[in-house]
Amino acid sequence: MRFVLAVSALVLLAQRPAAAAGLTLPGQLAELQIHGFISQGFLLTSANDYLAHSSEGSFEFTEIGLNFTLPATDRLTLGLQIFSHDLGPIGDYRATLDWYSLDYHWRDWLGIRAGRVKLPFGLYNDSSDIDAARTSVLLPQSIYPAQNRDFLLAQTGGEVYGYRDLGAAGGLDYRLYGGTIFLDVKQQPGSPFTVVDLNVPFVAGGRMLWVPPIEGLRLGGSLQFLRLETHLLPASSSSSVAVNIPVMLWVASVEYTVRDLLFAAEYSRWRVRAQSSNPAMFPESLTFSERGYALTSYRVNSWLQAGAYYSVLFPNTNQRGGFAGRQLDAALTLRFDVNAYWLVKVEGHYMHGTAGLSPSLNGNRPLSSLTPDWALFTVKTTAFF
Amino acid sequence: MRIGAFILVGLAAGSLTAEHPRSTYVLIANPASRVSKIDRKFLAEVFLRRATRWPDETPIQPVDLGPDAPARARFSQEILSRSVASVRSYWQQRIFSGQGLPPPELADDEAVVSFVASHPGAIGYVAAGTPLSGATVLELN
């Protein structure tokens, strides 16, 4: 029923001829801008369940967003976005405040946002929900894993941002942030532990993008620190184990746009340490993961784009051997813009390795027992205004 | 097979035809901005909303033509070095991540002239030959 409603809304939205809705407020207040999007996708894998129960085909791939932005003065902007999604076991169509902020743009080189703010990590993390903004259906999952959306997408706190003109050297775009992440604990079926609580005392980081005087080129780096604190109750014990997980992530990024052709490449390493109050129950560890991709897309004309990328994921650099220690993903996409407010995408992936798969989606089978070479086919349609 | 043929026709059509017919345009600003020349890089930053104030601190109010206007296509390619569709993707990213709003898109050249003439700090572009009553022509450095 929910799927039928979502598709009905999509069709209605797609037929809407106008651009963003505007609502004029009384008095001296500026116009309230209303934008929205709705997406419905389908996932099918030749083997293994990926993101959803995809081996049998899954429509559990839905996103709906509605945002309201009010430029209250020429320096102060208020905004919020309501978001609901479903992707296999995550989302479940719960409506959440995706972001909300008070944005004070004091100077072009210094602004402040307070509230829940999208995390600037890499080139595309803060826009990863926005299907209309890219060619591919799925961003390279090595750096932008959809399964980690709740951890990596937004933080509640504040950020300073700005753009500094460097004259002949181009310009510098920067964002620095600090805050916390509120997580909704969901028990993984088959897990040997029950999560008693889970907190993120802090998340902090920044992104700097240099826009050199070569048109269309962006070079940058992002760094993020966060700490997870959790208490886990083992199935075989009545006392919980305290686990602290400090994490450091960084990514180096390059993007070059020339006319209708786009190249992007990113390389990232994530350092995850697990500190345990009871190493016998929950072992301590230090893990480095390595991630990267190269991507290209080309806009053939006003209604057709083609894209391709190759993405690699090594969740533990000390265990690269064996197909369970890696996931290599070669993807091809065609995007059809039916009109300025409605698009359809078709995408195929050839995957080697199982490191990006979720054991809980695959009957809690070890990753080494899953099919090493498999394919993913996905179709997605999005309407937006 | 049919899908393949459809895609091939699309690729061929795309490579043979331009996205929009080309048209020359004229840059215009509100006379109160007291600006007669503008740097191309600064102009691009204004329309991407990275630069938001004139040198005298007046807020800049850029205004676009609609996505199908030939002058918009030429302005996007020459000043922003991107197609109109690429610029719209850029704004999709900004809007839905809470980073900002695009310049308003007005229906035609006359509406842009009227907006620019009546809003201090406003800047826009219109097809060459459009009557510019109340707006000042800007020269590109």
PDB file of C-alpha atoms in Angstrom, chain A residues 35-216:
ATOM      1  CA  HIS A  35      11.480  21.905  -2.799  1.00  0.00           C
ATOM      2  CA  GLY A  36      10.952  18.179  -2.790  1.00  0.00           C
ATOM      3  CA  PHE A  37      11.831  14.852  -4.322  1.00  0.00           C
ATOM      4  CA  ILE A  38      10.481  11.335  -4.391  1.00  0.00           C
ATOM      5  CA  SER A  39      12.300   8.251  -5.660  1.00  0.00           C
ATOM      6  CA  GLN A  40      11.386   4.638  -6.180  1.00  0.00           C
ATOM      7  CA  GLY A  41      13.970   2.047  -7.077  1.00  0.00           C
ATOM      8  CA  PHE A  42      14.264  -1.661  -7.728  1.00  0.00           C
ATOM      9  CA  LEU A  43      17.235  -3.870  -6.838  1.00  0.00           C
ATOM     10  CA  LEU A  44      17.997  -7.274  -8.307  1.00  0.00           C
ATOM     11  CA  THR A  45      21.136  -9.359  -7.742  1.00  0.00           C
ATOM     12  CA  SER A  46      22.242 -12.534  -9.474  1.00  0.00           C
ATOM     13  CA  ALA A  47      23.356 -13.912  -6.083  1.00  0.00           C
ATOM     14  CA  ASN A  48      23.706 -12.601  -2.500  1.00  0.00           C
ATOM     15  CA  ASP A  49      21.391 -10.062  -0.889  1.00  0.00           C
ATOM     16  CA  TYR A  50      22.728  -6.524  -1.190  1.00  0.00           C
ATOM     17  CA  LEU A  51      21.184  -3.514   0.579  1.00  0.00           C
ATOM     18  CA  ALA A  52      17.816  -5.342   0.579  1.00  0.00           C
ATOM     19  CA  HIS A  53      16.564  -8.833  -0.164  1.00  0.00           C
ATOM     20  CA  SER A  54      17.701  -8.227  -3.700  1.00  0.00           C
ATOM     21  CA  SER A  55      18.290 -11.788  -4.878  1.00  0.00           C
ATOM     22  CA  GLU A  56      14.536 -12.114  -5.337  1.00  0.00           C
ATOM     23  CA  GLY A  57      14.169  -8.514  -6.540  1.00  0.00           C
ATOM     24  CA  SER A  58      13.270  -5.776  -4.083  1.00  0.00           C
ATOM     25  CA  PHE A  59      11.306  -2.540  -4.268  1.00  0.00           C
ATOM     26  CA  GLU A  60      12.489  -1.616  -0.770  1.00  0.00           C
ATOM     27  CA  PHE A  61      14.393   1.330  -2.207  1.00  0.00           C
ATOM     28  CA  THR A  62      12.359   4.487  -1.656  1.00  0.00           C
ATOM     29  CA  GLU A  63      13.275   8.073  -0.739  1.00  0.00           C
ATOM     30  CA  ILE A  64      11.016  11.045  -0.101  1.00  0.00           C
ATOM     31  CA  GLY A  65      12.217  14.510   0.903  1.00  0.00           C
ATOM     32  CA  LEU A  66      10.529  17.858   1.366  1.00  0.00           C
ATOM     33  CA  ASN A  67      12.439  20.957   2.252  1.00  0.00           C
ATOM     34  CA  PHE A  68      11.522  24.455   3.346  1.00  0.00           C
ATOM     35  CA  THR A  69      13.992  27.314   3.141  1.00  0.00           C
ATOM     36  CA  LEU A  70      13.306  30.837   4.277  1.00  0.00           C
ATOM     37  CA  PRO A  71      15.856  33.571   3.537  1.00  0.00           C
ATOM     38  CA  ALA A  72      14.699  35.645   6.522  1.00  0.00           C
ATOM     39  CA  THR A  73      17.191  38.452   5.840  1.00  0.00           C
ATOM     40  CA  ASP A  74      20.030  38.860   3.365  1.00  0.00           C
ATOM     41  CA  ARG A  75      22.353  37.204   5.923  1.00  0.00           C
ATOM     42  CA  LEU A  76      20.072  34.825   7.846  1.00  0.00           C
ATOM     43  CA  THR A  77      18.474  31.713   6.341  1.00  0.00           C
ATOM     44  CA  LEU A  78      16.295  29.175   8.126  1.00  0.00           C
ATOM     45  CA  GLY A  79      15.724  25.755   6.662  1.00  0.00           C
ATOM     46  CA  LEU A  80      14.672  22.209   7.330  1.00  0.00           C
ATOM     47  CA  GLN A  81      14.199  19.015   5.368  1.00  0.00           C
ATOM     48  CA  ILE A  82      11.840  16.181   6.195  1.00  0.00           C
ATOM     49  CA  PHE A  83      13.084  12.861   4.884  1.00  0.00           C
ATOM     50  CA  SER A  84      11.670   9.372   4.808  1.00  0.00           C
ATOM     51  CA  HIS A  85      13.240   6.351   3.191  1.00  0.00           C
ATOM     52  CA  ASP A  86      13.309   2.621   3.016  1.00  0.00           C
ATOM     53  CA  LEU A  87      16.317   0.602   1.967  1.00  0.00           C
ATOM     54  CA  GLY A  88      15.968  -3.027   2.908  1.00  0.00           C
ATOM     55  CA  PRO A  89      16.243  -3.236   6.703  1.00  0.00           C
ATOM     56  CA  ILE A  90      16.924   0.482   7.254  1.00  0.00           C
ATOM     57  CA  GLY A  91      14.644   3.483   7.129  1.00  0.00           C
ATOM     58  CA  ASP A  92      11.240   1.768   7.299  1.00  0.00           C
ATOM     59  CA  TYR A  93       9.556   4.936   5.960  1.00  0.00           C
ATOM     60  CA  ARG A  94      10.012   6.757   9.274  1.00  0.00           C
ATOM     61  CA  ALA A  95       9.855  10.509   8.682  1.00  0.00           C
ATOM     62  CA  THR A  96      12.859  12.262  10.207  1.00  0.00           C
ATOM     63  CA  LEU A  97      14.320  15.734  10.166  1.00  0.00           C
ATOM     64  CA  ASP A  98      17.139  15.130   7.720  1.00  0.00           C
ATOM     65  CA  TRP A  99      18.643  18.530   8.430  1.00  0.00           C
ATOM     66  CA  TYR A 100      17.580  21.807   9.960  1.00  0.00           C
ATOM     67  CA  SER A 101      19.657  24.879  10.435  1.00  0.00           C
ATOM     68  CA  LEU A 102      19.964  28.528  11.219  1.00  0.00           C
ATOM     69  CA  ASP A 103      22.486  29.831   8.735  1.00  0.00           C
ATOM     70  CA  TYR A 104      24.109  33.204   9.366  1.00  0.00           C
ATOM     71  CA  HIS A 105      26.132  34.248   6.322  1.00  0.00           C
ATOM     72  CA  TRP A 106      28.201  37.070   7.805  1.00  0.00           C
ATOM     73  CA  ARG A 107      30.703  37.352   4.985  1.00  0.00           C
ATOM     74  CA  ASP A 108      31.394  35.195   1.953  1.00  0.00           C
ATOM     75  CA  TRP A 109      34.484  33.931   3.771  1.00  0.00           C
ATOM     76  CA  LEU A 110      32.675  33.254   7.058  1.00  0.00           C
ATOM     77  CA  GLY A 111      29.251  31.873   7.805  1.00  0.00           C
ATOM     78  CA  ILE A 112      27.876  29.872  10.706  1.00  0.00           C
ATOM     79  CA  ARG A 113      25.281  27.112  10.677  1.00  0.00           C
ATOM     80  CA  ALA A 114      23.713  25.705  13.830  1.00  0.00           C
ATOM     81  CA  GLY A 115      21.356  22.758  13.989  1.00  0.00           C
ATOM     82  CA  ARG A 116      21.507  19.413  12.270  1.00  0.00           C
ATOM     83  CA  VAL A 117      23.890  19.818   9.366  1.00  0.00           C
ATOM     84  CA  LYS A 118      24.900  17.439   6.583  1.00  0.00           C
ATOM     85  CA  LEU A 119      28.472  16.183   6.993  1.00  0.00           C
ATOM     86  CA  PRO A 120      30.857  17.416   4.321  1.00  0.00           C
ATOM     87  CA  PHE A 121      32.946  14.307   3.695  1.00  0.00           C
ATOM     88  CA  GLY A 122      34.420  13.849   0.260  1.00  0.00           C
ATOM     89  CA  LEU A 123      32.813  15.349  -2.794  1.00  0.00           C
ATOM     90  CA  TYR A 124      29.331  13.876  -2.476  1.00  0.00           C
ATOM     91  CA  ASN A 125      28.493  12.767   1.079  1.00  0.00           C
ATOM     92  CA  ASP A 126      26.306  15.764   1.837  1.00  0.00           C
ATOM     93  CA  SER A 127      24.316  15.228  -1.351  1.00  0.00           C
ATOM     94  CA  SER A 128      24.242  11.430  -1.313  1.00  0.00           C
ATOM     95  CA  ASP A 129      20.443  11.321  -0.874  1.00  0.00           C
ATOM     96  CA  ILE A 130      19.874  13.504  -3.895  1.00  0.00           C
ATOM     97  CA  ASP A 131      19.400  11.242  -6.855  1.00  0.00           C
ATOM     98  CA  ALA A 132      18.781  14.117  -9.270  1.00  0.00           C
ATOM     99  CA  ALA A 133      22.215  15.615  -8.584  1.00  0.00           C
ATOM    100  CA  ARG A 134      24.231  12.762 -10.117  1.00  0.00           C
ATOM    101  CA  THR A 135      24.283  10.277 -12.964  1.00  0.00           C
ATOM    102  CA  SER A 136      24.562   6.995 -11.042  1.00  0.00           C
ATOM    103  CA  VAL A 137      21.864   5.323  -8.963  1.00  0.00           C
ATOM    104  CA  LEU A 138      24.302   4.273  -6.251  1.00  0.00           C
ATOM    105  CA  LEU A 139      27.283   6.409  -5.380  1.00  0.00           C
ATOM    106  CA  PRO A 140      30.481   4.331  -5.117  1.00  0.00           C
ATOM    107  CA  GLN A 141      29.641   2.311  -2.023  1.00  0.00           C
ATOM    108  CA  SER A 142      33.246   2.038  -0.904  1.00  0.00           C
ATOM    109  CA  ILE A 143      33.247   5.664   0.272  1.00  0.00           C
ATOM    110  CA  TYR A 144      29.512   6.406   0.474  1.00  0.00           C
ATOM    111  CA  PRO A 145      27.977   3.234   1.944  1.00  0.00           C
ATOM    112  CA  ALA A 146      24.208   3.528   1.984  1.00  0.00           C
ATOM    113  CA  GLN A 147      24.097   1.071   4.891  1.00  0.00           C
ATOM    114  CA  ASN A 148      26.007   3.570   7.070  1.00  0.00           C
ATOM    115  CA  ARG A 149      23.734   6.465   6.235  1.00  0.00           C
ATOM    116  CA  ASP A 150      22.711   7.063   9.864  1.00  0.00           C
ATOM    117  CA  PHE A 151      26.351   7.326  10.949  1.00  0.00           C
ATOM    118  CA  LEU A 152      27.781   9.370   8.166  1.00  0.00           C
ATOM    119  CA  LEU A 153      25.176  11.750   6.831  1.00  0.00           C
ATOM    120  CA  ALA A 154      24.536  14.504   9.363  1.00  0.00           C
ATOM    121  CA  GLN A 155      25.585  15.764  12.777  1.00  0.00           C
ATOM    122  CA  THR A 156      23.806  17.906  15.323  1.00  0.00           C
ATOM    123  CA  GLY A 157      25.910  20.852  16.393  1.00  0.00           C
ATOM    124  CA  GLY A 158      27.410  23.632  14.375  1.00  0.00           C
ATOM    125  CA  GLU A 159      29.738  24.455  11.549  1.00  0.00           C
ATOM    126  CA  VAL A 160      31.619  27.393  10.158  1.00  0.00           C
ATOM    127  CA  TYR A 161      31.980  27.669   6.421  1.00  0.00           C
ATOM    128  CA  GLY A 162      33.171  30.045   3.793  1.00  0.00           C
ATOM    129  CA  TYR A 163      34.599  30.682   0.384  1.00  0.00           C
ATOM    130  CA  ARG A 164      37.764  32.698   0.005  1.00  0.00           C
ATOM    131  CA  ASP A 165      38.763  34.192  -3.320  1.00  0.00           C
ATOM    132  CA  LEU A 166      42.496  33.587  -3.785  1.00  0.00           C
ATOM    133  CA  GLY A 167      42.836  35.809  -6.852  1.00  0.00           C
ATOM    134  CA  ALA A 168      45.036  34.214  -9.496  1.00  0.00           C
ATOM    135  CA  ALA A 169      45.272  31.057  -7.352  1.00  0.00           C
ATOM    136  CA  GLY A 170      41.532  30.427  -7.620  1.00  0.00           C
ATOM    137  CA  GLY A 171      39.386  30.020  -4.520  1.00  0.00           C
ATOM    138  CA  LEU A 172      39.078  27.985  -1.352  1.00  0.00           C
ATOM    139  CA  ASP A 173      35.849  26.411  -0.128  1.00  0.00           C
ATOM    140  CA  TYR A 174      35.973  25.257   3.497  1.00  0.00           C
ATOM    141  CA  ARG A 175      33.722  23.816   6.181  1.00  0.00           C
ATOM    142  CA  LEU A 176      34.623  22.940   9.790  1.00  0.00           C
ATOM    143  CA  TYR A 177      32.132  21.290  12.127  1.00  0.00           C
ATOM    144  CA  GLY A 178      31.637  19.754  15.528  1.00  0.00           C
ATOM    145  CA  GLY A 179      28.721  18.125  17.288  1.00  0.00           C
ATOM    146  CA  THR A 180      27.190  14.758  17.911  1.00  0.00           C
ATOM    147  CA  ILE A 181      25.186  12.110  16.091  1.00  0.00           C
ATOM    148  CA  PHE A 182      21.953  10.783  17.555  1.00  0.00           C
ATOM    149  CA  LEU A 183      21.630   7.139  16.660  1.00  0.00           C
ATOM    150  CA  ASP A 184      18.575   4.978  16.730  1.00  0.00           C
ATOM    151  CA  VAL A 185      19.766   1.589  17.990  1.00  0.00           C
ATOM    152  CA  LYS A 186      18.390  -1.295  15.985  1.00  0.00           C
ATOM    153  CA  GLN A 187      19.241  -4.844  16.940  1.00  0.00           C
ATOM    154  CA  GLN A 188      20.805  -6.887  14.148  1.00  0.00           C
ATOM    155  CA  PRO A 189      19.102 -10.275  13.918  1.00  0.00           C
ATOM    156  CA  GLY A 190      21.533 -13.065  14.731  1.00  0.00           C
ATOM    157  CA  SER A 191      24.052 -10.783  16.470  1.00  0.00           C
ATOM    158  CA  PRO A 192      25.791 -12.402  19.505  1.00  0.00           C
ATOM    159  CA  PHE A 193      25.334  -9.130  21.438  1.00  0.00           C
ATOM    160  CA  THR A 194      22.372  -7.017  22.499  1.00  0.00           C
ATOM    161  CA  VAL A 195      23.096  -3.299  22.222  1.00  0.00           C
ATOM    162  CA  VAL A 196      22.176  -1.746  25.584  1.00  0.00           C
ATOM    163  CA  ASP A 197      23.017   1.805  24.519  1.00  0.00           C
ATOM    164  CA  LEU A 198      24.984   3.574  21.839  1.00  0.00           C
ATOM    165  CA  ASN A 199      26.220   7.154  21.966  1.00  0.00           C
ATOM    166  CA  VAL A 200      28.430   9.406  19.910  1.00  0.00           C
ATOM    167  CA  PRO A 201      30.009  11.854  22.383  1.00  0.00           C
ATOM    168  CA  PHE A 202      31.485  13.868  19.545  1.00  0.00           C
ATOM    169  CA  VAL A 203      32.033  14.089  15.833  1.00  0.00           C
ATOM    170  CA  ALA A 204      34.339  16.743  14.446  1.00  0.00           C
ATOM    171  CA  GLY A 205      36.057  17.416  11.181  1.00  0.00           C
ATOM    172  CA  GLY A 206      36.269  19.513   8.110  1.00  0.00           C
ATOM    173  CA  ARG A 207      36.557  19.657   4.361  1.00  0.00           C
ATOM    174  CA  MET A 208      38.665  21.953   2.264  1.00  0.00           C
ATOM    175  CA  LEU A 209      38.216  22.214  -1.488  1.00  0.00           C
ATOM    176  CA  TRP A 210      40.614  24.217  -3.584  1.00  0.00           C
ATOM    177  CA  VAL A 211      39.127  25.569  -6.792  1.00  0.00           C
ATOM    178  CA  PRO A 212      42.265  26.296  -8.842  1.00  0.00           C
ATOM    179  CA  PRO A 213      42.283  28.666 -11.805  1.00  0.00           C
ATOM    180  CA  ILE A 214      41.818  25.682 -14.143  1.00  0.00           C
ATOM    181  CA  GLU A 215      38.125  25.813 -14.960  1.00  0.00           C
ATOM    182  CA  GLY A 216      36.096  22.890 -13.701  1.00  0.00           C
TER     183      GLY A 216
END
